[in-house]
Coordinates of C-alpha atoms in Angstrom, one line a residue:
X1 CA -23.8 -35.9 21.3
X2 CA -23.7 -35.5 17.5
X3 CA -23.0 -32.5 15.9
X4 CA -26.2 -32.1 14.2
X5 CA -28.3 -32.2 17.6
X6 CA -25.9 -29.7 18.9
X7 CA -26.6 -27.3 16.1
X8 CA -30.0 -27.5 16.7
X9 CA -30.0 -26.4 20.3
X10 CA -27.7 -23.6 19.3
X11 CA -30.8 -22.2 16.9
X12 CA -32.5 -20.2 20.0
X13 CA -33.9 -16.3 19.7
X14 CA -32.4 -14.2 20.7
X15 CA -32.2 -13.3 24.4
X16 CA -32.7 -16.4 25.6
X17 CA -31.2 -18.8 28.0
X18 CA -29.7 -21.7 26.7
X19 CA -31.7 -25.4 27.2
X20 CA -30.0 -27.9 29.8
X21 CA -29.2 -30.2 27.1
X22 CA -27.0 -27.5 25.5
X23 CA -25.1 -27.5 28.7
X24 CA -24.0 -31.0 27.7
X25 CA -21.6 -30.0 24.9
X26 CA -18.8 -28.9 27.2
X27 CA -16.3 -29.8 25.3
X28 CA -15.1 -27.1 22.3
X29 CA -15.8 -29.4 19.1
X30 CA -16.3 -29.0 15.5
X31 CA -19.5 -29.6 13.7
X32 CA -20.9 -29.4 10.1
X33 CA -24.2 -27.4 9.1
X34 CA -26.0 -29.9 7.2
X35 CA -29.5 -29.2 6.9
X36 CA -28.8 -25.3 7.8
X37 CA -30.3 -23.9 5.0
X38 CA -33.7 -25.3 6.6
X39 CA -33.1 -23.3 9.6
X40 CA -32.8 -19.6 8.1
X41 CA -35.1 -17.8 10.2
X42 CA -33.6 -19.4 13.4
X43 CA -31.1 -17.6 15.2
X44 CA -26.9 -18.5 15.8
X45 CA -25.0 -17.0 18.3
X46 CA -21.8 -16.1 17.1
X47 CA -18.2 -15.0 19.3
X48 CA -16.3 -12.9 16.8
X49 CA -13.1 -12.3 19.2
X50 CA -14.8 -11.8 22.8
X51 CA -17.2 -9.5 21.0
X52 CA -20.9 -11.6 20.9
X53 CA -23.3 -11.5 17.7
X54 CA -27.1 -12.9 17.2
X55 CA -27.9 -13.4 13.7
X56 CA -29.2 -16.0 11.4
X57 CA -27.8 -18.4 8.8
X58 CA -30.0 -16.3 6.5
X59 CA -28.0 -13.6 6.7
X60 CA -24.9 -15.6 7.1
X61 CA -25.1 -17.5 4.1
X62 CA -26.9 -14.7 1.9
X63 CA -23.7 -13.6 -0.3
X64 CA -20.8 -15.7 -1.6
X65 CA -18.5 -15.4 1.4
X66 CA -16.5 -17.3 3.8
X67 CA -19.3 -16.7 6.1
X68 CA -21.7 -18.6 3.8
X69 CA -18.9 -21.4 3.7
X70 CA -18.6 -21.7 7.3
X71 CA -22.5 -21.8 7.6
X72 CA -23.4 -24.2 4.5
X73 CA -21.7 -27.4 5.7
X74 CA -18.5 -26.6 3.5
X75 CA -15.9 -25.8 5.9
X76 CA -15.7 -26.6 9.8
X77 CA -17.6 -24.4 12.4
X78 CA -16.2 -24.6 16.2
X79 CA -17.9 -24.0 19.5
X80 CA -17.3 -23.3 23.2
X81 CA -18.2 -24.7 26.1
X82 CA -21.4 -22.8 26.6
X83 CA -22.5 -23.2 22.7
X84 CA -21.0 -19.8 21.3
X85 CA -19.7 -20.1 17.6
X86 CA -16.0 -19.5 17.4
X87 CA -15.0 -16.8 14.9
X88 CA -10.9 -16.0 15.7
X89 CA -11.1 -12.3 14.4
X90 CA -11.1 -8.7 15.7
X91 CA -14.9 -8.1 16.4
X92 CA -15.1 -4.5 15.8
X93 CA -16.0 -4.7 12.3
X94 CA -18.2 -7.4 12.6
X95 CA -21.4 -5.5 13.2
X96 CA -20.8 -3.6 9.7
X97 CA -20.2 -7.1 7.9
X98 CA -23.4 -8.4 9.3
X99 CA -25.4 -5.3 8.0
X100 CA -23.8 -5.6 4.6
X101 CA -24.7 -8.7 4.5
X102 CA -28.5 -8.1 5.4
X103 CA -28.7 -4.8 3.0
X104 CA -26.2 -5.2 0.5
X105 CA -24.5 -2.0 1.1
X106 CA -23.6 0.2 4.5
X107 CA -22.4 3.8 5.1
X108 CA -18.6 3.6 5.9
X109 CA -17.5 5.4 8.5
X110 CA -15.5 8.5 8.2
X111 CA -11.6 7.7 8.3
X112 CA -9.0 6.3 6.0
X113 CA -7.9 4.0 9.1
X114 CA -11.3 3.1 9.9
X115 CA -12.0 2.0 6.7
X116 CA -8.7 0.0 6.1
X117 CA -9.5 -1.8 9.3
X118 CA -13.0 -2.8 8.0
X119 CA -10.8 -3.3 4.1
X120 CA -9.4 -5.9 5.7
X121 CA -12.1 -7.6 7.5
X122 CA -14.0 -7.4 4.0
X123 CA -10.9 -9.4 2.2
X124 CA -10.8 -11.9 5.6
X125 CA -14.1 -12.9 5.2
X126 CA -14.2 -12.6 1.3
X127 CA -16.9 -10.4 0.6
X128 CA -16.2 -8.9 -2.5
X129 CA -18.7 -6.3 -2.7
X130 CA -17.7 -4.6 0.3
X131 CA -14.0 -4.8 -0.5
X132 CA -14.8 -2.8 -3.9
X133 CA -17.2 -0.2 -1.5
X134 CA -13.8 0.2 0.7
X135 CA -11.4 0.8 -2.2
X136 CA -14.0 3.6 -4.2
X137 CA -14.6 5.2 -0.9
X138 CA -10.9 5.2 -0.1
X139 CA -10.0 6.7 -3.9
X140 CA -12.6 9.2 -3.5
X141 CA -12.1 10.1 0.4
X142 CA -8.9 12.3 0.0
X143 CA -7.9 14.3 2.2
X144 CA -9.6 17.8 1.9
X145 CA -7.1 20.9 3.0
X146 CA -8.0 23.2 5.4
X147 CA -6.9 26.6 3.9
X148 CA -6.1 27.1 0.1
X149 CA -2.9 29.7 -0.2
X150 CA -2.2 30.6 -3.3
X151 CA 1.4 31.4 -3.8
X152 CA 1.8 34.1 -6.9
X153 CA 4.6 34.1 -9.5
X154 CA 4.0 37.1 -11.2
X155 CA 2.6 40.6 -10.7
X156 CA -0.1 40.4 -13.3
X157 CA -1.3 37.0 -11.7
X158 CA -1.4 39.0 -8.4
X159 CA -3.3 41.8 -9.6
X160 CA -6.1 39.4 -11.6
X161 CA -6.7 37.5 -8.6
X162 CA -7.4 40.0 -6.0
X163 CA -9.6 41.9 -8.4
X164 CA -11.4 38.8 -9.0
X165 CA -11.9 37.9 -5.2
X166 CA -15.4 39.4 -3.7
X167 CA -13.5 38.5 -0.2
X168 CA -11.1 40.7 1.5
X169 CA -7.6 39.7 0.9
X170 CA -4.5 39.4 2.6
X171 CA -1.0 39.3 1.4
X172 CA 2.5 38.5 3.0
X173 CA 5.1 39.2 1.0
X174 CA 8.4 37.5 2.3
X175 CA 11.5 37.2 0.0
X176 CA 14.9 36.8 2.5
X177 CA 17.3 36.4 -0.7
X178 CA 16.6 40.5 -1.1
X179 CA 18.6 42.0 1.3
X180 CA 21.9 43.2 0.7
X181 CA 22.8 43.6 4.1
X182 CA 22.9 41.1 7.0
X183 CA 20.5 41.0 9.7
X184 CA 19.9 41.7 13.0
X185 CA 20.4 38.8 15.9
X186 CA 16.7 38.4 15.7
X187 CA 15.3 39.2 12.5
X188 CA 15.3 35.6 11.6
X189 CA 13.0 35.0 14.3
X190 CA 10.7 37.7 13.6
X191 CA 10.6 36.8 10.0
X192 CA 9.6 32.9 11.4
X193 CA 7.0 34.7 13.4
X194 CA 5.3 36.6 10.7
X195 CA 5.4 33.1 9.0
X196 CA 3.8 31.5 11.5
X197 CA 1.1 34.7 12.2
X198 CA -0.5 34.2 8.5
X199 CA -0.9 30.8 9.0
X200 CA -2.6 31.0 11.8
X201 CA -4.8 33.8 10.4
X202 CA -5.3 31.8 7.3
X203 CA -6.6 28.9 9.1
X204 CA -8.9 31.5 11.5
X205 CA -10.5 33.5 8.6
X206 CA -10.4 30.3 6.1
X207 CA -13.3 30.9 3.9
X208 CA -13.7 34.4 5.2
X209 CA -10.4 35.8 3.4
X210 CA -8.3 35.2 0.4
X211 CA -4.7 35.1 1.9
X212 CA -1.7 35.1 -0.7
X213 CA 1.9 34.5 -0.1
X214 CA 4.1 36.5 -2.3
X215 CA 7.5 35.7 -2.6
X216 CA 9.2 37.7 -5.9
X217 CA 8.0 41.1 -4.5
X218 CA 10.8 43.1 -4.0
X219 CA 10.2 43.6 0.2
X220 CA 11.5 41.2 2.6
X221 CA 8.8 41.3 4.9
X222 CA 5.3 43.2 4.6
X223 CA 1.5 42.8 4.7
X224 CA -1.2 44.4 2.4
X225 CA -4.5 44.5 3.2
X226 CA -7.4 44.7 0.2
X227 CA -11.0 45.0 0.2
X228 CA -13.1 45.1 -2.7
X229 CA -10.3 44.8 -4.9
X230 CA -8.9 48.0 -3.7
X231 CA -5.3 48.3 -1.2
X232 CA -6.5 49.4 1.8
X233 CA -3.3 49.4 4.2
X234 CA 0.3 47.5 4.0
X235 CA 2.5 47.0 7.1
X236 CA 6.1 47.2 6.4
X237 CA 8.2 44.8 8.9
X238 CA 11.6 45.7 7.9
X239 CA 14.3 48.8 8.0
X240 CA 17.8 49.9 8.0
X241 CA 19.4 50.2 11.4
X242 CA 23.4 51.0 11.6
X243 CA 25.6 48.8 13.4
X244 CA 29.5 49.3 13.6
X245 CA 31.1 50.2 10.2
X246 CA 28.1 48.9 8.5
X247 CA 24.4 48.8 8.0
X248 CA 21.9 45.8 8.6
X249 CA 18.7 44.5 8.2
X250 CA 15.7 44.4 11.1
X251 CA 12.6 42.5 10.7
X252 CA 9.9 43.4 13.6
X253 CA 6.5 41.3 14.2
X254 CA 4.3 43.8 14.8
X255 CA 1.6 41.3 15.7
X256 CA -0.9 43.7 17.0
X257 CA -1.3 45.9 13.9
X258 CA -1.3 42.9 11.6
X259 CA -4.1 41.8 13.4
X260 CA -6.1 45.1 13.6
X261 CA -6.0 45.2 9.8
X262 CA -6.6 41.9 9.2
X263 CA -9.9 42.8 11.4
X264 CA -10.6 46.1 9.6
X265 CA -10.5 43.9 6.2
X266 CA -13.3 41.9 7.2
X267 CA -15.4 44.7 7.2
X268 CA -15.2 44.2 3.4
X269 CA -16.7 41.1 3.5
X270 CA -20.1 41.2 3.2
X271 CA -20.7 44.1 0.9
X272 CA -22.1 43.3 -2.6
X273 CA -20.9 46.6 -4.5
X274 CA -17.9 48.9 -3.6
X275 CA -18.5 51.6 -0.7
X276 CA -16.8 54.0 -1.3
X277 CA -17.7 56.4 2.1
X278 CA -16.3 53.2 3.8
X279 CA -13.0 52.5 1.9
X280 CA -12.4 56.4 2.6
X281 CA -12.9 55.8 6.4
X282 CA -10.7 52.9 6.3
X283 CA -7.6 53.8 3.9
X284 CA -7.3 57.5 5.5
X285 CA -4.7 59.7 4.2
X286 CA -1.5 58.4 3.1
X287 CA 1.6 59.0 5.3
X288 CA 4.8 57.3 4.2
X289 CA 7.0 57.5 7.2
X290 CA 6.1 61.3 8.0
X291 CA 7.6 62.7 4.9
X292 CA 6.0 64.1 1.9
X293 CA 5.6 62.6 -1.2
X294 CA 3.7 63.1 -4.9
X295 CA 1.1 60.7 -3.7
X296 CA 0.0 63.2 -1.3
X297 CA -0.5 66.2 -3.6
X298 CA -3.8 67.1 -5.4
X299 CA -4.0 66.2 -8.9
X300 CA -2.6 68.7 -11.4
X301 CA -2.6 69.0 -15.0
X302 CA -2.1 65.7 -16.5
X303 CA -1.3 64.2 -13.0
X304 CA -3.2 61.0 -12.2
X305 CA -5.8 60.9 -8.6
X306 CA -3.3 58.5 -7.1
X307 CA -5.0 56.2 -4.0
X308 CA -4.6 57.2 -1.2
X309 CA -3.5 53.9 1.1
X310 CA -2.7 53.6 5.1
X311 CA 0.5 52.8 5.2
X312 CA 2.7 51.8 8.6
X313 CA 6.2 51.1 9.1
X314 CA 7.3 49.9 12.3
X315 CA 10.7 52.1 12.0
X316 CA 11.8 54.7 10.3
X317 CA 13.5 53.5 7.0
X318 CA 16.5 55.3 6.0
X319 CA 16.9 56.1 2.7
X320 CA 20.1 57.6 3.0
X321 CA 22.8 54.9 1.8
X322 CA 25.7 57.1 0.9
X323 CA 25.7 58.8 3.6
X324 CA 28.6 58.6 5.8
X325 CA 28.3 57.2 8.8
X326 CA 28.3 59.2 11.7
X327 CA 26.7 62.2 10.3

């Protein structure tokens, strides 16, 4: 049997069976598409690596391509046994190809790897149009973050950006290289954990909360907490405990609290204008580790109204340093 009559038995619709003559070419043998162009609306049946395909030389031979090569008489065409069209490449891409070809454009799927694969389809089968669609979506698909934190370098820059944010904000600052002491056998941990606390937070309240990571403040390890632009509370994780013949450094994750303020600053984040009977409730009055300070006095004669801000330490600091020890 010719190659010619064989093509012609291959142009069936789709969905149907195959005529007995077609049966005959049980052989796998190459053929050439002359005349094709006459059989456009007719339909081929194409194997593109074990994955099957009805289309038409229409479509196939629409753009410049390796497809319209294969399909125009200019380069050999194989089939198998039962009349399929050969085509030795991956066929998950294949269905995208053929609707390019048909429209002249196609959505990409979302994925740099998915893309890639099809890339490389697009540069097998020469379609240039579709290899430039891969490459612009590729240049413009990157990779958008999850959580913005924006790491301050000075106080000023600190101070502009919180009164800036209509969001509650919250702040770690962590600085280890400020200690003059050493640390407890776990501190390092604990610091770790607060680490690894705000950015889980972050990634929680993304969009909801401005978080900020300080890291030339002069604590090693504490929160703040704003809303509205005001400091609402601030969560000291460090103090001085005394070990033998000298002092050292503990770092506590108080994971709890951090979270119940994190909470109560979300209550800030719908409001349009300050409210002030609400920032009352939530700042209360300030208590520095029990004792009394200037901050907690009325305002005198030329004294400023100092805020008033919630503040918690998880120990008692000692402020004592040249004290001896034992007394």
């Amino acid at each position: 049997m010719s190659g010619d009559s064989c093509l012609q038995q291959l142009h069936t619709k789709a969905g149907s069976h195959p005529p007995p003559s077609l049966l005959a070419c049980s052989k796998i043998k190459a053929f050439s598409n002359r005349g094709a162009v006459g059989l456009g609306n007719k339909y081929v049946r194409l194997n593109v690596g074990g994955t099957l395909f009805y289309t038409t030389l229409q479509v196939l031979t629409k753009q410049d391509s390796m497809l319209k090569a294969m399909f125009s008489g200019k380069k050999e065409v194989f089939t198998d046994r039962e009349g399929w069209i050969l085509i030795d490449r991956c066929g998950k891409n294949f269905g995208t190809i053929l609707s390019y070809l048909r429209e002249g454009t196609v959505t990409l799927v979302k994925g740099k790897q998915a893309v890639l694969e099809l890339l490389a389809e697009a540069k097998y089968y020469l379609i240039q149009g579709l290899v430039e669609l891969c490459q612009n979506n590729l240049q413009d698909d990157k990779e958008q973050a999850l959580c913005v934190i924006p790491v301050v370098t000075s106080v000023k820059e600190e101070e502009r950006l919180i009164q800036a944010c209509a969001k509650p904000v919250v702040k770690l600052v962590y600085n280890r290289s400020n200690n003059k002491y050493s640390y407890t056998s776990n501190s390092d941990d604990n610091l770790l954990k607060n680490i690894e606390l705000f950015d889980r937070l972050s990634l929680s309240h993304n969009g909801r909360v401005l978080f900020i990571k300080d890291v030339i403040g002069d604590e090693i390890c504490c929160w703040s907490f704003y809303g509205q632009g005001r400091k609402l509370a601030e969560v000291c994780c460090t103090s001085i405990v005394y070990a033998t013949e000298k002092k050292q450094t503990k770092v506590e994750f108080p994971e709890a609290r951090v979270y119940e303020e994190t909470l109560n600053a979300l209550l800030y984040e719908t409001l349009p204008v300050p409210d002030n009977t609400l920032l009352e409730a939530t700042r209360r009055h300030h208590a520095h580790c029990g004792s009394h300070s200037e901050e907690d006095e009325g305002p005198g004669p030329g004294a400023e109204v100092r805020e008033r801000v919630r503040r918690i330490h998880v120990k008692r600091h000692s402020t004592y340093d040249d004290r001896p020890l034992g007394h």
